[in-house]
Amino acid sequence: MVEIELDGQKVEIAPGSMIMHAAEKAGTYIPHFCYHKKLSIAANCRMCLVDVEKAPKPMPACATPVTMGMIVRTKSDKAIKAQQSVMEFLLINHPLDCPICDQGGECQLQDLAVGYGGGASRYEEEKRVVFHKDVGPLISMEEMSRCIHCTRCVRFGQEVAGDMELGMSHRGEHAEIETFIGETVDSELSGNMIDICPVGALTSKPFRYSARTWELSRRKSVSPHDSTGANLIVQVKNHKVMRVVPLENEAVNECWIADRDRFSYEALDSADRLTTPMLKQGGEWKTVDWQTALEYVANGLKQVKNDHGAAAIGLLASPHSTLEELTLAGRLVRGLGSENIDSRLRHADFTNAAPAGAARWLGLPIAELSTLQRVLVVGSNLRKDHPLFAQRIRQAVRHGGQVNALIGSDQDWAMQRKNTLVADSSVWVSALAGIAVAVATEKGIQAPVAADVGNEAKAIAKSLIGGERKAILLGNAAAHHEKATSLLALANWIGQQTGASVGYLTEAANTVGAQLVGAVPGAGGLSASEMLGQSLKALVLLNTEPGEDSAAGVGNLNTAGMVVTLSPFKSNLDISDVLLPIAPFSETSGSFVNAEGRLQSFHAVVRPLGETRPGWKVLRVLGSLLGITGFDADSSQAVLSAALPGVNAGSLVDAARLSNADTGAGAAAADQRPASAPPCVASIYQLDSLVRRSTSLQLTSDARAAAQPGVPA
């Protein structure tokens, strides 16, 4: 450790650290603009100049390495005058438009100008003007005259998002940040550029001119989209969600969120919201009160059970539903005597299930993705399916890690891949078997199967055998594959021989939680595809739209006797008989279990819209009307405590309940016959009902590409 003196205080810091790092450790604030703890050091704003003893001039704290015995003063006259001089230069060309700037009230330049700026400017010449640029539906670059050239956005694209979409052109007073040749900013993490911009140059286009920061209430929440479980700050005005920004959590999402976490809130107040219960009468939808709708559903379920037996009743639940909703949905179905409940809507191989009460999971903590030395990703468009996992693995690659892939097409992951085996999804089992044989050959052991071994398989095997921290990650396409059991068995064998952990990236916010609370069929129960393929007499749809969310589409739902939809939106109109408005994540309390098995709870941030009610309350009342026991909980916390006893919010589920062990006879039993159909995988902005209804997200290049037949999303 290196010991320095900082403002009279002794500070020990690791060799190679900068003065800024020592100041952070000591709790001393040094003003800065270009420095960001997650980005490389640029040292181009010079706002962090400090007084270093024996140095001939003030030194930038972000770029000056500590040395033994160094004496640093951050508040001496020399340091303060240097910082004031830098501020004067920064403000020379800055437009005086704080009253109309969206960044007003949360602007670093504005804040520091109060402490370090002069009362008047000595500059009398004309200020420069930088013309606005249209870079897409999410980021506004209307006022680029405000830019102070800190290059945070440029470095974020290069180092975190993996795609240098912004850069600086020209020099001196002509320098400006732009995309070049009129391109748009299309990264799935682009919204983070808005957060890290220290001035009002980059702002949120959907949020633009809609509220002032001091008018907003800030409330914690959790993303309901992918399996990262990103922590959010939801900003509210007049009981309406106005903006979503990240809540820092190093163990989960660091200080970043994906664009679908940030902008999906637009759907919460869309014209498609369902605000009152509705019944279909004579082919027309009629608005009714809650009592009438719930009694209709309860009486209908009782009649179906009496006339056709409990096996004629089923429930399909979205894995984006809360843990409490899924728990009560399972109790409801099983209380009626049926085991027909499933949340694995896009799966094709339903034999690939964890033991009862356990769940498939990531196989390692999320934070460890950043430190992996060897990775094999099977069946995932990693960058689009799991943007925040991809950025962590991107950091691993920047530190020397090797990423290998078995995928169906050569996708751009915005990171360097060591080896890529491109194979049609129908032959993924054979391709993975080839890697297993290559591993066996490299190690001089008996291979579990016979398979052809290509050069790519040999290179992947060699990569996996090297290094220390390793993981084999099965993506959404592998989980939804027709031969998912065989893929898992081979992955486990390769993992055992190479010392790699094996896990699923898991598709949705609550894929793991749904398994833990039994939102999967019990003995004799029908799977999701079987329920859709058969003509059940009654089917309940919880927060799901089978036409978009299911591998089988709507199946035979048109012939079902009664279809009940519980949704925040007017969905499934053609197939439903009853619509019950339940609250989205912003209007209900609940919990999700993310890919690593971390339980995260949240509260409602706004009151329910219209007659909307939290889903767990609707299911509780419905269960009581049906006379089923276990529906007397008076809070979502009570439901959660009964579902996962002893697990506290923010903590990891007991490891005994997380299992990626294969269920068959092992790798030797892997079925290498070609699959008959490709796996069903949602594109990045078609994943759930919220992102599908976000206007801005649907205008992005990713959404437009997914809407074009034959164009990979």
XYZ file of C-alpha atoms in Angstrom, residues 8-707:
700
model
C -3.629 16.683 6.418
C -5.146 13.187 6.581
C -3.091 10.009 6.113
C -4.572 7.772 3.396
C -3.398 4.314 2.338
C -4.201 3.301 -1.219
C -3.103 0.575 -3.624
C -0.070 1.287 -5.843
C -1.065 2.618 -9.243
C -4.135 4.411 -7.885
C -4.775 8.041 -8.713
C -5.210 10.929 -6.301
C -8.943 10.853 -7.132
C -9.177 7.282 -5.853
C -7.442 8.247 -2.614
C -9.830 11.175 -2.207
C -12.834 8.890 -2.707
C -11.474 6.535 -0.061
C -10.941 9.415 2.344
C -14.397 10.851 1.657
C -12.969 14.048 0.175
C -14.841 15.489 -2.799
C -12.787 16.853 -5.679
C -14.843 18.633 -8.386
C -14.731 16.876 -11.740
C -16.592 16.359 -14.994
C -14.774 13.886 -17.226
C -13.858 11.404 -14.477
C -16.286 8.509 -13.907
C -15.477 5.538 -11.721
C -16.623 3.029 -14.364
C -14.801 4.622 -17.307
C -11.182 5.026 -18.315
C -9.348 8.209 -17.368
C -9.393 10.974 -19.962
C -8.178 13.971 -17.917
C -9.552 16.433 -20.450
C -11.826 18.662 -18.351
C -9.097 19.677 -15.842
C -11.719 20.553 -13.232
C -10.031 18.264 -10.713
C -6.780 20.219 -10.493
C -5.219 19.921 -7.024
C -2.132 21.270 -5.296
C 0.603 18.604 -5.076
C 3.618 19.603 -3.016
C 6.800 20.046 -5.083
C 4.810 19.949 -8.344
C 5.414 23.077 -10.438
C 1.732 23.503 -11.296
C -1.664 22.133 -10.222
C -2.104 18.480 -11.196
C -5.274 16.636 -12.365
C -6.373 14.378 -9.506
C -7.912 11.828 -11.875
C -4.659 11.241 -13.797
C -1.905 11.752 -11.236
C -0.655 8.475 -9.707
C -0.023 8.419 -5.966
C 3.537 8.074 -4.705
C 4.808 7.265 -1.232
C 4.802 10.368 0.959
C 2.947 12.546 -1.545
C 1.299 15.597 0.033
C -1.902 16.754 -1.654
C -4.044 19.780 -0.874
C -7.462 19.963 -2.494
C -8.625 23.177 -0.834
C -5.522 25.364 -0.913
C -5.595 28.750 -2.656
C -3.550 27.298 -5.507
C -6.052 24.472 -6.073
C -9.141 26.643 -5.739
C -7.822 29.309 -8.114
C -6.931 26.640 -10.677
C -10.426 25.148 -10.451
C -12.028 28.588 -10.756
C -9.952 29.296 -13.858
C -11.067 26.024 -15.458
C -14.694 26.830 -14.662
C -14.326 30.233 -16.321
C -13.038 28.591 -19.488
C -15.855 25.996 -19.452
C -18.487 28.717 -19.178
C -17.056 30.911 -21.962
C -19.078 29.175 -24.687
C -21.790 27.601 -22.563
C -25.264 28.907 -23.419
C -27.054 30.613 -20.541
C -30.190 28.518 -20.935
C -30.577 26.913 -17.511
C -34.267 27.984 -17.268
C -35.190 25.828 -20.267
C -32.622 23.029 -19.841
C -33.935 19.580 -18.954
C -30.805 18.980 -16.918
C -31.555 21.964 -14.644
C -31.564 20.919 -11.018
C -29.374 17.855 -11.563
C -26.572 19.371 -13.630
C -22.996 18.957 -12.429
C -21.904 22.067 -14.311
C -24.658 24.098 -12.701
C -23.801 22.804 -9.235
C -20.061 23.401 -9.546
C -20.542 26.815 -11.142
C -22.167 27.925 -7.881
C -19.027 27.017 -5.949
C -16.311 27.780 -8.485
C -17.847 30.149 -11.038
C -17.507 33.903 -11.143
C -20.336 36.374 -10.717
C -19.741 37.785 -14.193
C -17.939 36.723 -17.348
C -15.000 38.554 -18.898
C -15.840 37.021 -22.266
C -17.587 39.458 -24.635
C -17.283 37.738 -28.024
C -20.047 35.683 -29.634
C -20.568 32.210 -28.266
C -20.180 29.235 -30.566
C -23.213 27.346 -31.830
C -23.358 23.586 -32.420
C -26.267 22.383 -34.505
C -28.541 19.687 -33.151
C -28.419 16.098 -34.351
C -31.128 13.434 -34.643
C -29.673 10.198 -33.263
C -32.861 8.176 -32.780
C -35.997 8.025 -30.630
C -34.347 7.738 -27.207
C -31.595 10.360 -26.887
C -32.038 14.048 -27.631
C -29.007 15.981 -28.929
C -30.927 19.186 -29.571
C -28.632 21.439 -27.493
C -25.108 20.266 -28.206
C -23.847 23.813 -27.621
C -23.943 22.827 -23.939
C -21.381 20.046 -24.440
C -18.120 20.535 -22.499
C -16.314 17.699 -24.328
C -15.824 15.508 -21.273
C -16.115 12.496 -23.660
C -17.937 10.386 -21.075
C -20.475 9.356 -23.703
C -17.713 8.393 -26.149
C -15.870 6.315 -23.576
C -19.100 4.682 -22.402
C -19.792 3.486 -25.940
C -16.281 2.122 -26.384
C -15.802 0.536 -22.984
C -19.223 -0.449 -21.608
C -21.634 -0.691 -24.528
C -18.858 -2.055 -26.748
C -19.816 0.063 -29.746
C -18.237 3.468 -30.416
C -21.323 5.183 -31.803
C -20.325 8.689 -30.693
C -16.980 10.375 -31.299
C -15.393 13.805 -31.335
C -14.706 15.506 -34.641
C -12.639 18.616 -35.425
C -10.487 20.527 -32.929
C -10.557 23.592 -30.707
C -13.735 25.643 -30.772
C -14.962 23.564 -33.722
C -14.846 20.275 -31.799
C -18.166 18.492 -31.383
C -19.581 15.134 -30.412
C -21.431 13.366 -33.200
C -22.263 9.965 -34.659
C -20.610 10.653 -38.054
C -22.274 10.113 -41.456
C -25.713 10.682 -39.932
C -25.981 7.388 -38.079
C -28.303 6.870 -35.091
C -27.348 5.657 -31.620
C -28.677 2.096 -31.541
C -27.034 0.508 -28.514
C -29.364 -1.336 -26.148
C -27.596 0.504 -23.299
C -27.671 3.955 -24.893
C -29.817 5.597 -22.217
C -26.919 5.435 -19.776
C -25.246 8.170 -21.808
C -27.995 10.483 -20.586
C -27.183 9.677 -16.963
C -23.447 10.184 -17.255
C -23.617 13.419 -19.252
C -22.628 16.079 -16.701
C -24.457 18.856 -18.576
C -27.678 19.061 -20.594
C -26.173 18.053 -23.934
C -27.652 14.522 -23.939
C -31.177 14.300 -22.557
C -34.025 11.822 -22.646
C -36.202 12.382 -25.698
C -39.359 10.751 -24.233
C -38.966 12.701 -20.958
C -38.056 15.988 -22.624
C -39.929 19.057 -21.306
C -42.334 16.957 -19.226
C -41.184 17.754 -15.661
C -38.526 19.404 -13.533
C -36.322 17.246 -11.367
C -37.425 18.973 -8.164
C -41.061 18.184 -8.968
C -40.408 14.446 -9.008
C -40.720 11.969 -6.168
C -38.128 9.209 -6.252
C -39.082 5.634 -5.378
C -37.122 2.392 -5.544
C -38.228 -0.503 -7.714
C -36.969 -3.519 -9.674
C -37.033 -4.063 -13.431
C -39.751 -6.503 -14.581
C -38.039 -7.409 -17.851
C -34.970 -9.644 -18.159
C -33.397 -11.799 -15.478
C -30.821 -9.282 -14.264
C -33.309 -7.749 -11.841
C -31.868 -4.270 -12.371
C -32.515 -1.888 -9.473
C -34.433 1.230 -10.482
C -35.350 4.674 -9.261
C -38.823 5.455 -10.593
C -39.528 9.177 -10.675
C -43.146 10.174 -10.205
C -45.209 13.331 -10.593
C -48.938 13.580 -9.860
C -49.244 9.780 -9.552
C -47.739 9.268 -12.981
C -44.391 7.667 -13.807
C -42.333 10.307 -15.594
C -38.866 8.777 -15.783
C -36.856 5.700 -14.779
C -33.142 5.831 -13.886
C -30.739 3.291 -12.341
C -30.306 2.654 -8.632
C -26.706 1.645 -8.069
C -26.210 -1.938 -6.911
C -22.741 -3.327 -7.596
C -23.873 -6.928 -7.068
C -26.621 -6.717 -9.681
C -26.606 -3.919 -12.267
C -23.735 -1.716 -11.069
C -24.862 1.790 -12.071
C -26.328 0.868 -15.471
C -29.712 -0.209 -16.824
C -30.790 -1.384 -20.267
C -32.935 0.806 -22.480
C -35.972 -1.422 -22.017
C -35.667 -0.949 -18.245
C -35.456 2.813 -18.757
C -38.092 3.536 -21.398
C -40.761 0.830 -21.026
C -42.610 3.094 -18.560
C -44.305 4.734 -21.567
C -46.627 1.723 -21.695
C -47.937 2.381 -18.188
C -50.171 5.212 -19.392
C -50.821 3.995 -22.911
C -54.263 4.075 -24.470
C -54.189 0.271 -24.291
C -54.467 0.179 -20.489
C -57.361 -1.842 -19.088
C -58.897 0.152 -16.240
C -62.176 -1.654 -15.458
C -63.321 -5.300 -15.468
C -65.051 -6.325 -18.683
C -67.287 -9.190 -19.773
C -67.992 -10.325 -23.311
C -71.744 -10.513 -23.841
C -73.204 -11.319 -27.228
C -69.825 -10.807 -28.820
C -69.449 -7.305 -27.387
C -67.370 -6.139 -24.447
C -69.296 -4.619 -21.546
C -67.839 -2.806 -18.524
C -68.880 -4.355 -15.208
C -67.990 -3.953 -11.551
C -65.452 -6.142 -9.765
C -68.043 -8.123 -7.823
C -69.901 -9.121 -10.985
C -66.711 -10.063 -12.853
C -65.204 -12.115 -10.014
C -68.456 -13.954 -9.310
C -68.772 -14.740 -13.028
C -65.266 -16.228 -13.050
C -65.742 -18.145 -9.791
C -69.087 -19.590 -10.885
C -67.649 -20.485 -14.284
C -64.701 -22.349 -12.758
C -66.995 -24.194 -10.330
C -69.296 -25.236 -13.178
C -66.389 -26.464 -15.330
C -65.058 -28.486 -12.419
C -68.463 -30.007 -11.715
C -69.236 -30.784 -15.366
C -65.831 -31.784 -16.717
C -63.539 -32.318 -13.740
C -60.666 -30.238 -12.429
C -58.347 -31.481 -15.191
C -60.334 -29.343 -17.642
C -59.037 -26.184 -15.949
C -55.618 -24.648 -16.660
C -53.599 -21.509 -16.003
C -50.817 -19.931 -18.056
C -48.695 -17.412 -16.177
C -46.094 -15.022 -17.464
C -42.632 -15.378 -15.851
C -42.714 -11.572 -15.645
C -45.439 -11.838 -12.976
C -44.507 -11.240 -9.358
C -43.642 -14.062 -7.003
C -46.794 -13.352 -4.991
C -49.025 -13.549 -8.066
C -47.437 -16.813 -9.162
C -47.742 -18.285 -5.676
C -51.461 -17.561 -5.425
C -52.024 -18.674 -9.032
C -50.543 -22.055 -8.128
C -52.691 -22.313 -5.000
C -55.779 -21.432 -7.007
C -55.280 -24.102 -9.638
C -54.235 -26.784 -7.174
C -57.012 -25.808 -4.803
C -59.444 -26.642 -7.590
C -57.786 -30.038 -7.971
C -55.812 -29.381 -11.162
C -52.076 -29.448 -11.822
C -52.377 -27.571 -15.106
C -50.242 -24.493 -14.456
C -47.157 -23.407 -16.381
C -44.995 -20.330 -16.817
C -42.604 -21.856 -19.393
C -44.525 -20.360 -22.276
C -41.839 -20.468 -24.944
C -40.367 -23.875 -24.037
C -40.488 -26.908 -26.280
C -38.822 -29.523 -24.018
C -40.774 -29.737 -20.765
C -38.832 -32.713 -19.432
C -35.910 -30.379 -18.740
C -37.098 -29.307 -15.309
C -35.355 -28.858 -11.982
C -36.460 -31.056 -9.063
C -39.724 -30.005 -7.389
C -39.219 -26.828 -5.382
C -35.891 -26.059 -7.111
C -35.016 -23.926 -10.125
C -32.644 -23.652 -13.051
C -30.370 -20.644 -12.517
C -27.274 -18.757 -13.650
C -24.876 -21.085 -11.862
C -22.751 -18.274 -10.384
C -23.234 -14.765 -8.912
C -23.927 -12.058 -11.494
C -20.926 -10.028 -10.312
C -18.591 -12.915 -11.192
C -19.466 -12.582 -14.886
C -17.087 -9.610 -14.964
C -14.123 -11.724 -13.830
C -14.540 -14.852 -15.962
C -11.504 -16.015 -17.928
C -13.307 -18.507 -20.154
C -16.936 -18.475 -21.300
C -18.961 -20.672 -23.623
C -22.365 -19.230 -24.543
C -24.814 -21.657 -26.125
C -27.933 -20.460 -27.922
C -28.137 -16.777 -27.038
C -27.974 -13.447 -28.803
C -26.215 -12.317 -25.656
C -26.134 -8.605 -26.381
C -29.872 -8.334 -27.081
C -31.250 -11.023 -24.771
C -29.290 -9.905 -21.694
C -27.712 -6.473 -22.227
C -26.396 -6.095 -18.671
C -24.940 -9.599 -18.551
C -23.307 -8.892 -21.907
C -21.652 -5.718 -20.613
C -20.213 -7.620 -17.641
C -18.798 -10.303 -19.921
C -17.486 -7.491 -22.124
C -15.484 -6.257 -19.125
C -14.097 -9.770 -18.684
C -12.964 -9.753 -22.316
C -11.269 -6.363 -21.846
C -9.237 -7.938 -19.036
C -8.135 -10.912 -21.120
C -11.091 -13.279 -20.887
C -12.010 -15.483 -23.841
C -15.603 -15.803 -25.028
C -16.678 -18.731 -27.187
C -20.095 -19.178 -28.733
C -22.336 -21.836 -30.235
C -25.053 -19.842 -31.999
C -27.378 -20.030 -34.968
C -26.132 -16.935 -36.811
C -23.038 -14.756 -36.617
C -24.445 -11.944 -34.453
C -22.666 -8.780 -33.379
C -22.153 -8.949 -29.609
C -20.045 -5.776 -29.503
C -17.162 -7.749 -28.033
C -14.361 -9.886 -29.387
C -15.168 -13.585 -29.464
C -12.286 -16.021 -29.379
C -14.139 -18.764 -31.262
C -17.595 -18.940 -32.804
C -19.286 -22.139 -33.934
C -22.218 -21.142 -36.147
C -24.681 -23.985 -36.652
C -28.373 -24.237 -37.379
C -30.357 -24.664 -34.171
C -31.617 -28.041 -35.388
C -28.100 -29.506 -34.973
C -26.956 -27.747 -31.806
C -26.880 -31.032 -29.893
C -24.488 -32.543 -32.442
C -22.378 -29.391 -32.416
C -22.135 -29.383 -28.620
C -21.397 -33.108 -28.700
C -18.498 -32.294 -31.022
C -17.112 -29.884 -28.425
C -17.472 -32.586 -25.770
C -15.535 -35.058 -27.926
C -12.864 -32.417 -28.537
C -12.550 -31.852 -24.771
C -12.197 -35.614 -24.243
C -9.516 -35.821 -26.923
C -7.563 -32.897 -25.440
C -7.672 -34.505 -21.984
C -7.095 -38.060 -23.177
C -10.297 -39.445 -21.660
C -13.306 -41.366 -22.903
C -15.830 -39.221 -24.740
C -19.458 -39.589 -23.586
C -20.782 -39.668 -27.162
C -19.582 -40.060 -30.718
C -19.682 -36.954 -32.881
C -17.962 -35.156 -35.712
C -15.350 -32.669 -34.513
C -14.628 -29.573 -36.557
C -11.858 -27.032 -36.154
C -14.128 -24.627 -34.293
C -15.076 -27.332 -31.776
C -11.400 -28.121 -31.198
C -10.585 -24.446 -30.658
C -13.469 -24.008 -28.208
C -12.416 -27.106 -26.275
C -8.840 -25.867 -26.048
C -10.023 -22.472 -24.817
C -12.255 -23.996 -22.121
C -9.508 -26.238 -20.793
C -7.263 -23.215 -20.252
C -7.812 -20.468 -17.709
C -9.309 -20.692 -14.241
C -12.676 -18.948 -13.723
C -14.990 -20.477 -16.349
C -18.680 -20.722 -17.158
C -20.926 -22.419 -19.695
C -24.028 -20.274 -20.140
C -27.145 -21.623 -21.824
C -29.197 -18.862 -23.410
C -32.890 -18.391 -24.107
C -32.737 -20.367 -27.331
C -31.026 -23.279 -25.545
C -33.604 -23.240 -22.742
C -36.477 -23.146 -25.249
C -34.901 -25.725 -27.556
C -36.717 -28.892 -28.502
C -33.738 -30.868 -27.128
C -32.943 -28.695 -24.113
C -32.379 -31.786 -21.937
C -29.619 -33.066 -24.217
C -27.979 -29.639 -24.399
C -27.905 -29.402 -20.603
C -26.519 -32.923 -20.219
C -23.653 -32.212 -22.631
C -22.979 -28.813 -21.059
C -22.767 -30.440 -17.618
C -20.310 -33.044 -18.872
C -18.114 -30.388 -20.488
C -18.350 -28.312 -17.310
C -17.243 -31.227 -15.144
C -14.245 -31.948 -17.355
C -13.110 -28.333 -17.694
C -14.001 -26.998 -14.249
C -16.626 -24.605 -15.627
C -19.875 -23.747 -13.888
C -23.018 -24.444 -15.900
C -26.061 -22.208 -15.814
C -28.979 -20.663 -17.621
C -29.062 -16.978 -18.439
C -32.850 -17.308 -17.828
C -35.291 -15.324 -19.893
C -37.522 -13.239 -17.634
C -37.512 -11.242 -14.409
C -39.048 -14.124 -12.491
C -38.126 -17.257 -14.430
C -36.267 -18.578 -11.382
C -38.960 -17.444 -8.940
C -41.731 -19.093 -10.963
C -39.988 -22.451 -10.610
C -39.344 -21.972 -6.897
C -43.021 -21.365 -6.083
C -44.311 -24.156 -8.303
C -45.697 -22.276 -11.296
C -44.984 -25.427 -13.304
C -47.148 -28.532 -13.744
C -47.295 -31.091 -10.977
C -47.755 -34.832 -11.438
C -50.159 -35.437 -14.289
C -50.394 -31.734 -15.134
C -50.326 -30.359 -18.642
C -47.482 -28.206 -19.935
C -48.044 -24.836 -21.593
C -47.988 -26.290 -25.114
C -50.338 -29.110 -24.112
C -52.806 -26.683 -22.556
C -52.794 -24.600 -25.725
C -52.937 -27.653 -27.949
C -55.910 -29.219 -26.188
C -59.413 -27.813 -25.820
C -59.586 -27.081 -22.127
C -62.935 -25.948 -20.818
C -61.485 -23.101 -18.724
C -58.149 -21.341 -19.007
C -56.834 -18.438 -16.947
C -54.173 -16.208 -18.538
C -52.098 -14.349 -15.945
C -50.289 -11.340 -17.370
C -49.664 -13.095 -20.662
C -50.621 -12.772 -24.304
C -50.268 -16.243 -25.872
C -50.129 -14.863 -29.399
C -46.908 -13.037 -28.504
C -45.546 -14.979 -25.528
C -46.120 -18.609 -26.433
C -44.311 -20.969 -28.759
C -47.692 -22.416 -29.730
C -49.430 -19.066 -30.260
C -53.077 -19.005 -29.221
C -53.426 -22.721 -30.045
C -56.966 -23.955 -29.458
C -57.979 -21.133 -27.107
C -60.739 -20.117 -29.501
C -62.547 -23.370 -28.665
C -62.162 -23.098 -24.867
C -65.339 -22.807 -22.862
C -64.121 -19.847 -20.778
C -60.919 -17.826 -21.040
C -60.115 -15.340 -18.278
C -57.388 -12.746 -18.835
C -55.732 -10.944 -15.937
C -53.711 -8.156 -17.502
C -52.885 -4.449 -17.207
C -53.829 -4.103 -20.887
C -56.753 -4.739 -23.201
C -55.276 -7.925 -24.563
C -56.487 -11.302 -25.794
C -59.769 -9.667 -26.867
C -60.505 -12.284 -29.530
C -60.087 -15.267 -27.260
C -61.157 -14.024 -23.821
C -64.539 -13.977 -22.124
C -63.483 -11.929 -19.109
C -60.862 -9.185 -18.685
C -59.669 -8.375 -15.169
C -57.397 -5.295 -14.861
C -54.362 -6.100 -12.708
C -51.578 -3.698 -11.817
C -48.232 -3.554 -13.617
C -45.056 -3.523 -11.520
C -45.356 0.222 -10.862
C -48.757 -0.104 -9.172
C -48.296 -3.159 -6.988
C -45.962 -4.484 -4.354
C -44.212 -7.721 -5.141
C -40.973 -9.631 -5.583
C -38.778 -11.106 -8.301
C -35.999 -13.692 -8.088
C -33.301 -12.929 -10.629
C -30.999 -15.292 -12.506
C -28.518 -15.663 -9.632
C -31.336 -16.492 -7.177
C -31.475 -13.080 -5.485
C -34.874 -12.204 -4.016
C -35.717 -8.533 -4.577
C -38.927 -6.931 -3.323
C -40.465 -3.608 -4.279
C -43.458 -1.419 -3.453
C -45.968 0.346 -5.675
C -44.667 3.718 -6.837
C -48.021 5.126 -8.008
C -51.627 4.351 -7.176
C -53.473 1.923 -9.475
C -54.990 3.421 -12.613
C -58.797 3.465 -12.631
C -60.267 0.275 -11.163
C -57.016 -1.654 -11.559
C -56.128 -3.894 -8.600
C -52.878 -5.687 -7.679
C -52.860 -9.158 -9.187
C -52.218 -10.900 -5.866
C -55.324 -9.234 -4.393
C -57.477 -10.297 -7.343
C -56.300 -13.904 -7.008
C -56.803 -13.777 -3.229
C -60.441 -12.704 -3.604
C -61.029 -15.231 -6.376
C -59.612 -18.015 -4.194
C -61.864 -16.981 -1.310
C -64.943 -16.964 -3.568
C -64.043 -20.515 -4.621
C -63.733 -21.582 -0.965
C -60.073 -22.590 -1.277
C -57.883 -22.416 1.827
C -54.680 -20.383 1.904
C -56.138 -17.140 0.568
C -56.336 -15.142 3.768
C -53.068 -13.154 3.462
C -53.556 -9.453 4.121
C -50.374 -8.271 2.394
C -48.010 -9.294 -0.371
C -45.308 -9.706 2.277
C -47.432 -12.364 3.997
C -47.765 -14.254 0.709
C -44.020 -14.006 0.137
C -43.148 -15.184 3.661
C -45.259 -18.293 3.169
C -43.876 -18.968 -0.311
C -40.172 -18.553 0.522
C -39.864 -18.777 4.307
C -36.586 -17.551 5.746
C -35.463 -15.695 2.624
C -35.055 -11.956 3.131
C -35.379 -9.340 0.422
C -32.005 -8.657 -1.181
C -30.520 -12.001 -0.156
C -29.851 -15.126 -2.178
C -32.121 -18.143 -2.123
C -30.707 -21.210 -0.376
C -28.303 -22.952 -2.766
C -30.108 -26.244 -2.150
C -33.068 -24.824 -4.108
C -30.988 -23.977 -7.180
C -30.095 -26.860 -9.481
C -28.789 -27.220 -13.021
C -28.330 -30.974 -12.783
C -29.610 -32.779 -15.866
C -32.596 -35.056 -15.518
C -31.704 -37.757 -18.044
C -29.034 -40.427 -18.187
C -26.331 -37.821 -18.732
C -24.369 -36.827 -21.816
C -24.279 -40.414 -23.070
C -28.029 -40.234 -23.652
C -27.901 -36.979 -25.642
C -30.254 -37.142 -28.627
C -28.306 -35.927 -31.655
C -31.137 -36.251 -34.132
C -31.995 -32.892 -35.735
C -34.695 -30.844 -34.024
C -37.901 -30.392 -35.990
C -38.478 -26.704 -35.256
C -36.374 -23.689 -34.238
C -36.661 -22.464 -30.646
C -39.105 -19.659 -29.891
C -37.158 -16.595 -28.724
C -38.504 -13.073 -28.288
C -36.563 -10.166 -29.752
C -35.282 -7.480 -27.405
C -38.344 -5.209 -27.615
C -40.965 -7.947 -27.900
C -40.092 -9.674 -24.643
C -43.153 -8.695 -22.592
C -46.352 -6.664 -22.718
C -44.701 -3.499 -21.396
C -41.894 -3.179 -23.943
C -44.287 -4.083 -26.740
C -46.328 -0.989 -25.866
C -43.491 1.480 -25.368
C -43.748 3.891 -28.287
C -40.127 5.007 -28.222
C -38.705 1.484 -27.954
C -40.795 0.392 -30.927
C -39.202 3.159 -33.010
C -35.676 1.855 -32.429
C -33.675 0.064 -35.107
C -33.852 -3.190 -33.122
C -37.652 -3.094 -33.037
C -37.916 -2.175 -36.711
C -35.549 -4.983 -37.678
C -37.573 -7.519 -35.670
C -40.741 -6.398 -37.454
